[in-house]
Coordinates of C-alpha atoms in Angstrom, one line a residue:
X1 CA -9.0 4.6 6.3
X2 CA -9.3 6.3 9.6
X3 CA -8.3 9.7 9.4
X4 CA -7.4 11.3 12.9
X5 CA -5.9 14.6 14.4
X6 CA -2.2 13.8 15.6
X7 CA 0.1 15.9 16.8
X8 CA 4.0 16.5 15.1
X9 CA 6.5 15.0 17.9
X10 CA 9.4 17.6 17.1
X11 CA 11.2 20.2 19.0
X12 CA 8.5 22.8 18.2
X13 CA 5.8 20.6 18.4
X14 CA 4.9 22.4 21.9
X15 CA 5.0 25.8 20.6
X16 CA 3.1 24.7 17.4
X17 CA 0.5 22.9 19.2
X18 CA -0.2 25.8 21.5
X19 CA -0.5 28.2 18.4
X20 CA -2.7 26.1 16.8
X21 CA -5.0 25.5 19.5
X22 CA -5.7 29.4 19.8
X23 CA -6.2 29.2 16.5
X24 CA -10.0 28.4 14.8
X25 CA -10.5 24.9 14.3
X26 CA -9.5 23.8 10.6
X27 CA -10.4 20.8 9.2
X28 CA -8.7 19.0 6.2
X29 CA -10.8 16.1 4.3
X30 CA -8.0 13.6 2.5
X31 CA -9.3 11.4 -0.2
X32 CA -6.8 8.4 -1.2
X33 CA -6.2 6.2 -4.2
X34 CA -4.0 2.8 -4.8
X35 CA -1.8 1.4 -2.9
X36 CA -1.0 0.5 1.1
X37 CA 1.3 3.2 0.8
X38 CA -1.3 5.7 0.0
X39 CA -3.2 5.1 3.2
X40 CA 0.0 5.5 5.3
X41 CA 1.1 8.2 3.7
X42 CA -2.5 10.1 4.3
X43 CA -2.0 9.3 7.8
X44 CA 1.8 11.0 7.0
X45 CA -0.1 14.0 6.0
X46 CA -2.7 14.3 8.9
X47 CA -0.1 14.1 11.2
X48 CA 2.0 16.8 9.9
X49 CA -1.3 18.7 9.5
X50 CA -2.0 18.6 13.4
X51 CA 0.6 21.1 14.1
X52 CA -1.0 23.4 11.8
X53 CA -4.5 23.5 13.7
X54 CA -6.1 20.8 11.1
X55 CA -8.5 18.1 12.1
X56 CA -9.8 15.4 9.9
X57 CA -12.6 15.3 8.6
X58 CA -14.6 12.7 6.5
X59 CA -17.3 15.5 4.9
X60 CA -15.8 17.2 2.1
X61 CA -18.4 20.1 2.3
X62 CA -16.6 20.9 6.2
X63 CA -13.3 20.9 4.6
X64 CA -11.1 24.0 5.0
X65 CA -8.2 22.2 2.9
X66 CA -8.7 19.3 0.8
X67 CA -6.2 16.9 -0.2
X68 CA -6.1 14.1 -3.4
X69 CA -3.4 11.6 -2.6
X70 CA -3.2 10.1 -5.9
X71 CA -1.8 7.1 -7.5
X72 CA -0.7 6.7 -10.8
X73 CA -0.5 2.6 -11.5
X74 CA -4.3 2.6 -12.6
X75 CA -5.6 3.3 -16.2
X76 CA -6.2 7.1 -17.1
X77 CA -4.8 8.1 -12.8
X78 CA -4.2 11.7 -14.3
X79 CA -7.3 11.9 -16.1
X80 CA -9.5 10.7 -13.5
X81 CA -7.6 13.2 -10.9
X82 CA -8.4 16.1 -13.1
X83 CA -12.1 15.1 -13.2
X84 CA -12.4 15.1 -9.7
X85 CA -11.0 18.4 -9.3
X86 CA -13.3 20.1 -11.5
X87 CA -16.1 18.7 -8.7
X88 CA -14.0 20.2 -6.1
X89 CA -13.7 23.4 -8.1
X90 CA -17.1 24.3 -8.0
X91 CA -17.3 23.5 -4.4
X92 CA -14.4 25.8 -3.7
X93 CA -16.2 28.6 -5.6
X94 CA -19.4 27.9 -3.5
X95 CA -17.7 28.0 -0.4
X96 CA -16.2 32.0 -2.0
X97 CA -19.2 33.2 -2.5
X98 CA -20.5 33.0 1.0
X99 CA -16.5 34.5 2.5
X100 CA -15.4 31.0 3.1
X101 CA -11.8 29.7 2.0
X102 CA -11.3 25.7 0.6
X103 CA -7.5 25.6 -0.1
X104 CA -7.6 22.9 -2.7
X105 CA -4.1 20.1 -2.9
X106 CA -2.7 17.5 -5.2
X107 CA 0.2 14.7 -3.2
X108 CA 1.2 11.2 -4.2
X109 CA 2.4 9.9 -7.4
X110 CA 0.3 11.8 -10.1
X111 CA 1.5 15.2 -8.4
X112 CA 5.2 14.0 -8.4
X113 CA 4.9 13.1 -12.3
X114 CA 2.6 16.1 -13.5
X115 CA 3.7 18.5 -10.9
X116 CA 3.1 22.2 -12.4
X117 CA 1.2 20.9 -15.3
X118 CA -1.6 20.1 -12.6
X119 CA -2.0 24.0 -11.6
X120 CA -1.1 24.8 -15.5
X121 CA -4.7 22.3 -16.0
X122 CA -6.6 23.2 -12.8
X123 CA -5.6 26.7 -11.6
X124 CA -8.2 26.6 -8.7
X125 CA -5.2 24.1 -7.4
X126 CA -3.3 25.7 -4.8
X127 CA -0.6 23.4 -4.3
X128 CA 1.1 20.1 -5.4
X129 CA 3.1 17.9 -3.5
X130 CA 5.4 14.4 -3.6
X131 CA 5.1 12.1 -1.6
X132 CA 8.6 13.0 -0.2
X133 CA 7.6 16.2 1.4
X134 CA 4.8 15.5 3.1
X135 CA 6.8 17.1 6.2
X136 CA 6.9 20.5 4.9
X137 CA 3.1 20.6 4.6
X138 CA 2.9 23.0 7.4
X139 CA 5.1 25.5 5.9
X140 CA 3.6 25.2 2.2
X141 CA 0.4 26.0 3.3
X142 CA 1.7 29.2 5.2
X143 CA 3.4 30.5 1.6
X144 CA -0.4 29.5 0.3
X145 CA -1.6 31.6 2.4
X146 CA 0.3 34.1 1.5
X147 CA -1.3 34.4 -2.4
X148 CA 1.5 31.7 -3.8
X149 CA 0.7 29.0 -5.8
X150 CA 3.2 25.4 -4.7
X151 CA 4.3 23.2 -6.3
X152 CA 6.9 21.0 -3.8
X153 CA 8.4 17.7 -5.5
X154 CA 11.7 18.2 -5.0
X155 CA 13.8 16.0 -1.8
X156 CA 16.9 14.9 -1.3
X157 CA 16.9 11.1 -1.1
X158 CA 18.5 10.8 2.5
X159 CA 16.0 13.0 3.8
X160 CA 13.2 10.4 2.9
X161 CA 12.6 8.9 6.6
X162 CA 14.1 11.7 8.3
X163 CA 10.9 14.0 8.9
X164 CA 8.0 11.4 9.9
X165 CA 6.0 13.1 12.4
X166 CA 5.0 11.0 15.5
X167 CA 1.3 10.8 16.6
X168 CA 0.0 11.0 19.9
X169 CA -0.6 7.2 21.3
X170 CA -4.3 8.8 21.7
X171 CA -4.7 8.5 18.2
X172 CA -2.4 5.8 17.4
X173 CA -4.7 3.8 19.7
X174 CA -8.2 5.1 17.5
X175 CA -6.3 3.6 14.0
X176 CA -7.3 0.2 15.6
X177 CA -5.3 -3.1 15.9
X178 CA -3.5 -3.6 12.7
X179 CA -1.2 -0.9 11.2
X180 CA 0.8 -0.3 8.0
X181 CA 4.4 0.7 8.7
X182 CA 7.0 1.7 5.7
X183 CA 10.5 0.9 5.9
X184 CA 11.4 1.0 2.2
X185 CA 10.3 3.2 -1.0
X186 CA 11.2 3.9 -4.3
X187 CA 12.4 1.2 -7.0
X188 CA 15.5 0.4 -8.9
X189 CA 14.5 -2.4 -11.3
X190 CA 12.6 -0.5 -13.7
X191 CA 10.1 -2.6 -15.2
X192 CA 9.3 -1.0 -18.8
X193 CA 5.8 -0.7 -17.6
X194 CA 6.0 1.1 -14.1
X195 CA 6.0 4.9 -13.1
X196 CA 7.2 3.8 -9.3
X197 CA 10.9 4.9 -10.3
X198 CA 10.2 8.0 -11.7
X199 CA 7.4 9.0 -9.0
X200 CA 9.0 7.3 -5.6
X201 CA 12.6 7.5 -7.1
X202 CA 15.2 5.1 -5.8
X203 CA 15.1 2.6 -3.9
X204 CA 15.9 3.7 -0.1
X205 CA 15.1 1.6 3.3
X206 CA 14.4 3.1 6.4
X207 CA 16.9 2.9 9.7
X208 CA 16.4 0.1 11.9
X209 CA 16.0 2.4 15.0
X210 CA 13.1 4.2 13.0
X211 CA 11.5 1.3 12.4
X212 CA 11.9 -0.4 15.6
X213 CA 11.1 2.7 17.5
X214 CA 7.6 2.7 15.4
X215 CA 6.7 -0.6 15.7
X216 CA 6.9 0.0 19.6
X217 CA 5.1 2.8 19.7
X218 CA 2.3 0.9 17.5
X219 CA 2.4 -2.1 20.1
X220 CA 2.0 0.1 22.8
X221 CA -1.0 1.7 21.1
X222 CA -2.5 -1.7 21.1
X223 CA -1.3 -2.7 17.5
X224 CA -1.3 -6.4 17.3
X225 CA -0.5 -6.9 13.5
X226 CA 2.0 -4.5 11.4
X227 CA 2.6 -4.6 8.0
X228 CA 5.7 -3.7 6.7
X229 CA 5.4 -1.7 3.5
X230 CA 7.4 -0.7 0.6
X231 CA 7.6 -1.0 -3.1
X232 CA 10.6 -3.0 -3.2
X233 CA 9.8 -4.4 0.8
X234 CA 12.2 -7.3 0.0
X235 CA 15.2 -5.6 -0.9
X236 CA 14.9 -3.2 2.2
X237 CA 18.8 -3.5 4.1
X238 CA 20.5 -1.8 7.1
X239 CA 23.1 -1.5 9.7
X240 CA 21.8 -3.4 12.8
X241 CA 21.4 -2.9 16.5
X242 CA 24.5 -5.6 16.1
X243 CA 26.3 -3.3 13.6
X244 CA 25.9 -6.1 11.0
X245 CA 24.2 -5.6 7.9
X246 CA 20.4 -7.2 8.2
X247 CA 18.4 -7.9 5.4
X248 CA 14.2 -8.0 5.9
X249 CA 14.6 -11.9 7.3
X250 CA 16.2 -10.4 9.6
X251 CA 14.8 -7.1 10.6
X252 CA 11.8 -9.6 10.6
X253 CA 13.0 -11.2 13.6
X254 CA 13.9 -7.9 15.5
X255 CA 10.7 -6.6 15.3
X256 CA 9.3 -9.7 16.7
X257 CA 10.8 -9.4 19.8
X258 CA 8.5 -6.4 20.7
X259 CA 5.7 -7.7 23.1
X260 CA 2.2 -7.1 21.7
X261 CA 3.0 -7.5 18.5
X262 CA 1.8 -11.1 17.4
X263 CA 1.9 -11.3 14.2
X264 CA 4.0 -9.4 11.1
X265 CA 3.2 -9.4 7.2
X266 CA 5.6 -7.3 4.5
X267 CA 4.4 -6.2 1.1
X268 CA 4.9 -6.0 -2.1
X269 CA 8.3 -8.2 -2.5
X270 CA 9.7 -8.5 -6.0
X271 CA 11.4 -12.3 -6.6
X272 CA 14.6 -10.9 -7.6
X273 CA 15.0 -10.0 -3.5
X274 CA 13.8 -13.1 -1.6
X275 CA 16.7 -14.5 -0.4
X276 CA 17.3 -17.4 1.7
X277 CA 17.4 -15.4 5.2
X278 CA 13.9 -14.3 4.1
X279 CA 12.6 -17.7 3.0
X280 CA 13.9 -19.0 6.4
X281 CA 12.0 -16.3 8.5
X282 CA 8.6 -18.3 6.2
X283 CA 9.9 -21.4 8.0
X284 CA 11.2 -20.4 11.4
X285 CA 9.0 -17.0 12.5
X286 CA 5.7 -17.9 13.8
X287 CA 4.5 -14.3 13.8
X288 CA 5.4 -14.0 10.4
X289 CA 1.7 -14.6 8.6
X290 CA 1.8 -17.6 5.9
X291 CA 0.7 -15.1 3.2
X292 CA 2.8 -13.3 0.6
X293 CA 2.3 -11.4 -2.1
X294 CA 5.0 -12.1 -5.1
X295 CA 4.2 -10.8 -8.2
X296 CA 5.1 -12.3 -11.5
X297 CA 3.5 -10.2 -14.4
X298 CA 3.4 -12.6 -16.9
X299 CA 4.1 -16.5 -17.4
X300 CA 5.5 -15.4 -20.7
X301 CA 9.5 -15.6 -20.8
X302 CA 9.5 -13.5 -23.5
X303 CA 6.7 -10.8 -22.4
X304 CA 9.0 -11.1 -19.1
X305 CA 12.1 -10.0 -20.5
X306 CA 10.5 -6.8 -22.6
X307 CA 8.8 -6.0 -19.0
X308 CA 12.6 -5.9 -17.7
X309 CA 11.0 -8.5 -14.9
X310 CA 14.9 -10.0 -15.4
X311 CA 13.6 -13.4 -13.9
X312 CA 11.8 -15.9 -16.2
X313 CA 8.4 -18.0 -15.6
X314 CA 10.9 -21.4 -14.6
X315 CA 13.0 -18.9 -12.2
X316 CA 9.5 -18.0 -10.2
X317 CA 8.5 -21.2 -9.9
X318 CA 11.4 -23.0 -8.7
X319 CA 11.6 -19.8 -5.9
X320 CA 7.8 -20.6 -5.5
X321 CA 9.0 -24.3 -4.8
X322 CA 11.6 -23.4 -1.8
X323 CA 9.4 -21.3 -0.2
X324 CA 6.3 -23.9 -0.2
X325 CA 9.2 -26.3 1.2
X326 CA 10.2 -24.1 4.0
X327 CA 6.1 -23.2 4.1
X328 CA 4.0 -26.0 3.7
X329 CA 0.8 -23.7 4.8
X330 CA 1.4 -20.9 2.7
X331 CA -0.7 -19.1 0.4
X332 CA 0.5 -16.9 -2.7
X333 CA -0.9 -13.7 -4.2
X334 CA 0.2 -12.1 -7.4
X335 CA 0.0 -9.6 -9.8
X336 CA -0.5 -10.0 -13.6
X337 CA -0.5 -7.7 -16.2
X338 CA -2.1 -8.7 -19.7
X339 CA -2.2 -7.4 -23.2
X340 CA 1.5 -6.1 -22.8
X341 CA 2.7 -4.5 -26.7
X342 CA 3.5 -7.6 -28.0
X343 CA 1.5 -10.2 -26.0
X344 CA 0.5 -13.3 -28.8
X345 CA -1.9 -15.9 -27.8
X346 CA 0.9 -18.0 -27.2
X347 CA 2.1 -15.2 -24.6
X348 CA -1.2 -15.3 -22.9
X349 CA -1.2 -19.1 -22.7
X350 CA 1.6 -19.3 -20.9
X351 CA 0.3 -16.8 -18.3
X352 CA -2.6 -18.9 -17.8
X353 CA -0.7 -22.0 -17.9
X354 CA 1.7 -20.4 -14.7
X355 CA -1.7 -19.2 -12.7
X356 CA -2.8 -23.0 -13.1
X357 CA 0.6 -24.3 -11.8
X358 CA 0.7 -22.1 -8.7
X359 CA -3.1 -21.6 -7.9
X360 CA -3.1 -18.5 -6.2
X361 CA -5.5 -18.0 -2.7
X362 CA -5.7 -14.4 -4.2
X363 CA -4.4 -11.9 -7.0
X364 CA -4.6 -8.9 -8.8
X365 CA -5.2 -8.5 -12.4
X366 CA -5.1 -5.3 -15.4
X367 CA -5.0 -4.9 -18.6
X368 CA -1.7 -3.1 -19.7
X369 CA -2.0 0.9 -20.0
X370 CA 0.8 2.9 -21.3
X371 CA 2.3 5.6 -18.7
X372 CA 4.0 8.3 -20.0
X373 CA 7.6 8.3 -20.1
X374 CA 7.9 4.4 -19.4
X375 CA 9.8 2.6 -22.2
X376 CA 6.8 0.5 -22.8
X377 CA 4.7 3.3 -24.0
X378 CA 6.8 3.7 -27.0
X379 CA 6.9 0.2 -27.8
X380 CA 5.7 -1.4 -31.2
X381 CA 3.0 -4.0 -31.5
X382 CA 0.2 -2.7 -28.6
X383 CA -2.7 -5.5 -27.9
X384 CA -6.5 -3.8 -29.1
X385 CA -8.2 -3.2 -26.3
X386 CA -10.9 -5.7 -27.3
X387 CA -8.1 -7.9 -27.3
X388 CA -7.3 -7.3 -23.8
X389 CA -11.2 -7.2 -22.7
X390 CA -11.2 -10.5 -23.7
X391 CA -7.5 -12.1 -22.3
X392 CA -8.3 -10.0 -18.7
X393 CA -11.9 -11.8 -18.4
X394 CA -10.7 -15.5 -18.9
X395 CA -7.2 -14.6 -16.2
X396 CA -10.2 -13.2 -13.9
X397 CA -12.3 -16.2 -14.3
X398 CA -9.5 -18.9 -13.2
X399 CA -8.0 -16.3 -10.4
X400 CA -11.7 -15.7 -8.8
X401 CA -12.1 -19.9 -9.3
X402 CA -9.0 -20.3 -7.1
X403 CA -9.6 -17.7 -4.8
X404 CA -12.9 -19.6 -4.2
X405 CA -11.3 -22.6 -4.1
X406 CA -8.9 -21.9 -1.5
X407 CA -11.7 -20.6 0.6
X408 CA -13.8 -23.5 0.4
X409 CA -10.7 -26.0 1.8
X410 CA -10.7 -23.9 4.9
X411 CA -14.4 -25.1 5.8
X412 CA -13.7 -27.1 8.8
X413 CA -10.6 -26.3 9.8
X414 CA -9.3 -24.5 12.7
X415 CA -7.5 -21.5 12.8
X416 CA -6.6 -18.6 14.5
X417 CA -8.2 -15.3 13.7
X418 CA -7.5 -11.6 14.8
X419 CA -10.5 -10.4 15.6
X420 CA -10.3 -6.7 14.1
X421 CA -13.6 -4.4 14.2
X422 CA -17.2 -4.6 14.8
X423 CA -19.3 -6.3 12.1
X424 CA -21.6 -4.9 9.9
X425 CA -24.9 -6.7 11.1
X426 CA -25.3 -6.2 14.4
X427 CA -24.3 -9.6 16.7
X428 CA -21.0 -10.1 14.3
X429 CA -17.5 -8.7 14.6
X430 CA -14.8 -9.3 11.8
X431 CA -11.9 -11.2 12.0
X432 CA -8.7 -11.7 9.9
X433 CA -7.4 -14.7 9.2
X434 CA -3.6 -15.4 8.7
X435 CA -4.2 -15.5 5.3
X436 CA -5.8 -12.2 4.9
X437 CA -9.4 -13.2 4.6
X438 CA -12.2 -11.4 6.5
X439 CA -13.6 -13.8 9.2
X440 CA -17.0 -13.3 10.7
X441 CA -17.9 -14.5 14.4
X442 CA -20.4 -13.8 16.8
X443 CA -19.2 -11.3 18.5
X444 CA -19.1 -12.2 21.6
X445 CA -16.4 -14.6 20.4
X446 CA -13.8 -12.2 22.0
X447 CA -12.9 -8.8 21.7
X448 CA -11.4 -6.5 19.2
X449 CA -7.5 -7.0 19.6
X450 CA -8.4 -10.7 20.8
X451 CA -6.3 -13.3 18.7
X452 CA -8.9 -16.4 18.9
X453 CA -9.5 -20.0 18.1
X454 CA -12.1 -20.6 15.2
X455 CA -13.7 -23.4 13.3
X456 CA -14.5 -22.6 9.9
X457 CA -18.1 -23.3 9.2
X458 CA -18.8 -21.5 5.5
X459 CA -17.3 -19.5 3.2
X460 CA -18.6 -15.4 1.6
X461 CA -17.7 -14.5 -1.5
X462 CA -14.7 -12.6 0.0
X463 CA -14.7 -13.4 3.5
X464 CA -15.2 -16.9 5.9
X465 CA -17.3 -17.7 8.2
X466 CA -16.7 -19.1 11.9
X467 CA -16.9 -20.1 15.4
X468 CA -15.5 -20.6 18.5
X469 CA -13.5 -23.6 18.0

């Protein structure tokens, strides 16, 4: 992630800016975990930060304020967040000793479920924040300041997209050629193992103007690929520009209208939401990258329906079957989730059975963990871990056997790649192909922003290899 110094573009962003340059230089240092929305919302953070005299920094030791923007899908998120602040901790007394100050913070989804338990656990915490309120940074460091300890998780749910500051095209233009842009959080399906509802709340999208008004600015910036991101991207719905309701098909086709952008990708989608305007943007929207990430959880119809998935292993695959019709070129990801309370071998079977009859290009795996407060943390019947080692190894093995496998059917074909940054041997730059994959070229191949013609020649274990078709 490229953290920059960007500027609030509000009423008082003048005034602010001028105070803040008079002021010593601060620097904040942002560490993020999980998810897509994670790194934007870091970037949500430094750019609220700017109009407080922060700049980014990527040395912890330089840091004035340091930020944790946490996530809390992986096993033991809390516990791990509570180990790093006790290294931070003693860096923050360090940096006392000699008259320094390190103001120490807590945002994303473990501070919007512990909240005050984090100070109650870590009191050299100064202040916890949701992901909600990243706006009111500015001012919660200014109570801080003032000897109080913060903890700010509470937001009204229209006010969600309302506050997003706007960075200068300067530093839009430094984040490089591809961008994450959210037009939808939070989650109304409540699968009995997922925090998302209780962290992110419900589900809200983002106004079209917003969203069209950002993806401009990022293609003036020099973005040439945008991903659209939410939890529940799919089900994201709005008045449009034509006063008719659009649905993410839709909005799809809006946004590429805007010149520079060339190609679009959304994540994560839930199957419940893709519609038939959205499987029809697959087949008509060349911009629209032939990847997509659909996760299933399970092939189990039973594990399914205890998850709360409310679709069943037959349901997935006959949507998998329209959109491959409308798509003959595209490749799926997923997500699976094994060892769920209750899982039998037969469970697991069919999981594997499922991964076989879709053969992913790419996917994520786990091993279920309870969260607290989720209905499946109190269920009966929870898989031994050893269990789980043992299911999540052979699901690994067949997804990293396809992954390979879809790689290796590339060799000698031609595609078109985006070439994205500069390698890391010298000679090379790195690519992306419309699948997602890392493509290394020569680079002098083209030049980064360049969308160009390639020959696959080899394949990496996680990336391709090319030239200049």
């Amino acid at each position: 992630m490229d953290l920059n110094t960007i500027e609030r573009n509000d009423p008082d962003s003048a005034s602010q800016s001028a105070a803040a340059a008079s002021a010593p230089a601060k620097k904040v240092f942002v560490k993020t975990y999980g998810c897509q929305m994670n790194v934007y919302d870091s970037q949500r953070m430094t750019d609220a930060l700017a109009a407080d005299g922060y700049t980014a920094t990527d040395v912890i030791a330089d840091a004035d304020l340091v930020l944790l923007n946490t996530c809390h899908i992986r096993e033991k998120a809390a516990e791990k967040v509570y180990s790093e602040l006790g290294r931070i901790r003693d860096m923050k007394a360090e940096r006392a000793a000699v008259g320094r100050e390190m103001l120490i913070g807590v945002a994303g989804c473990v501070a919007q479920a512990e909240g005050a338990e984090i100070i109650r656990r870590s009191p050299a915490v100064d202040l916890v924040i949701g992901p909600q309120t990243y706006h009111r940074l500015p001012d919660v460091l200014a109570r801080v300041r003032g000897g109080e300890k913060i903890v700010e998780t509470e937001y009204a749910i229209e006010d969600k997209f309302e506050h997003l500051p706007q960075p200068k095209r300067a530093e839009m233009i430094k984040r490089g050629v591809t961008a994450f842009l959210t037009v939808q959080e939070g989650c109304d399906k409540f699968c009995t193992f997922c925090v998302v509802p209780y962290t992110r709340g419900s589900e809200v999208s983002r106004p079209v103007a917003q969203i069209v008004a950002e993806a401009e600015r990022l293609a003036d910036a020099g973005v040439r690929e945008v991903t659209l991101l939410g939890q529940n991207v799919n089900a994201w719905h709005g008045k449009g520009e034509d006063s008719m309701e659009w649905g993410l098909g839709r909005l799809l086709f809006r946004l590429a209208e805007i010149p520079g952008l060339a190609r679009l990708r959304y994540t994560t989608s839930h199957p419940r939401d893709m519609n038939d305007e959205l499987i029809a943007a697959h087949r008509d929207l060349p911009a629209l990258m032939p990847y997509l990430h659909l996760p299933v959880q399970s092939g189990s119809d039973r594990i399914l329906k205890a998850m709360n998935r409310r679709h069943t292993a037959k349901d997935y695959l006959a949507l998998l079957e329209r959109i491959r019709a409308a798509r003959g070129d595209i490749a799926l990801s997923g997500d699976f989730i094994v060892g769920f309370p209750g899982e039998t071998d037969a469970d697991f079977e069919a999981t594997m059975d499922l991964v076989g009859q879709v053969n992913y290009a790419s996917a994520f795996s786990f091993k279920y963990s309870p969260r607290p407060g989720t209905p499946g943390a109190d269920m009966p019947d929870h898989v031994p871990e050893a269990v789980k080692d043992e299911r999540l190894q052979r699901l690994q093995a067949l997804l990293l056997k396809q992954q390979q496998d879809f790689g290796l059917g590339l060799v000698g074909s031609t595609i078109d790649t985006l070439i994205e940054k500069p390698g890391r041997q010298a000679g090379q730059k790195v690519g992306r192909s419309p699948w997602l994959q890392p493509v290394i070229v020569d680079e002098k191949a083209g030049e980064i922003g360049d969308i160009i013609r390639v020959r696959i020649t080899k394949t990496g274990y996680n990336s391709l290899f090319a030239e200049l078709a």
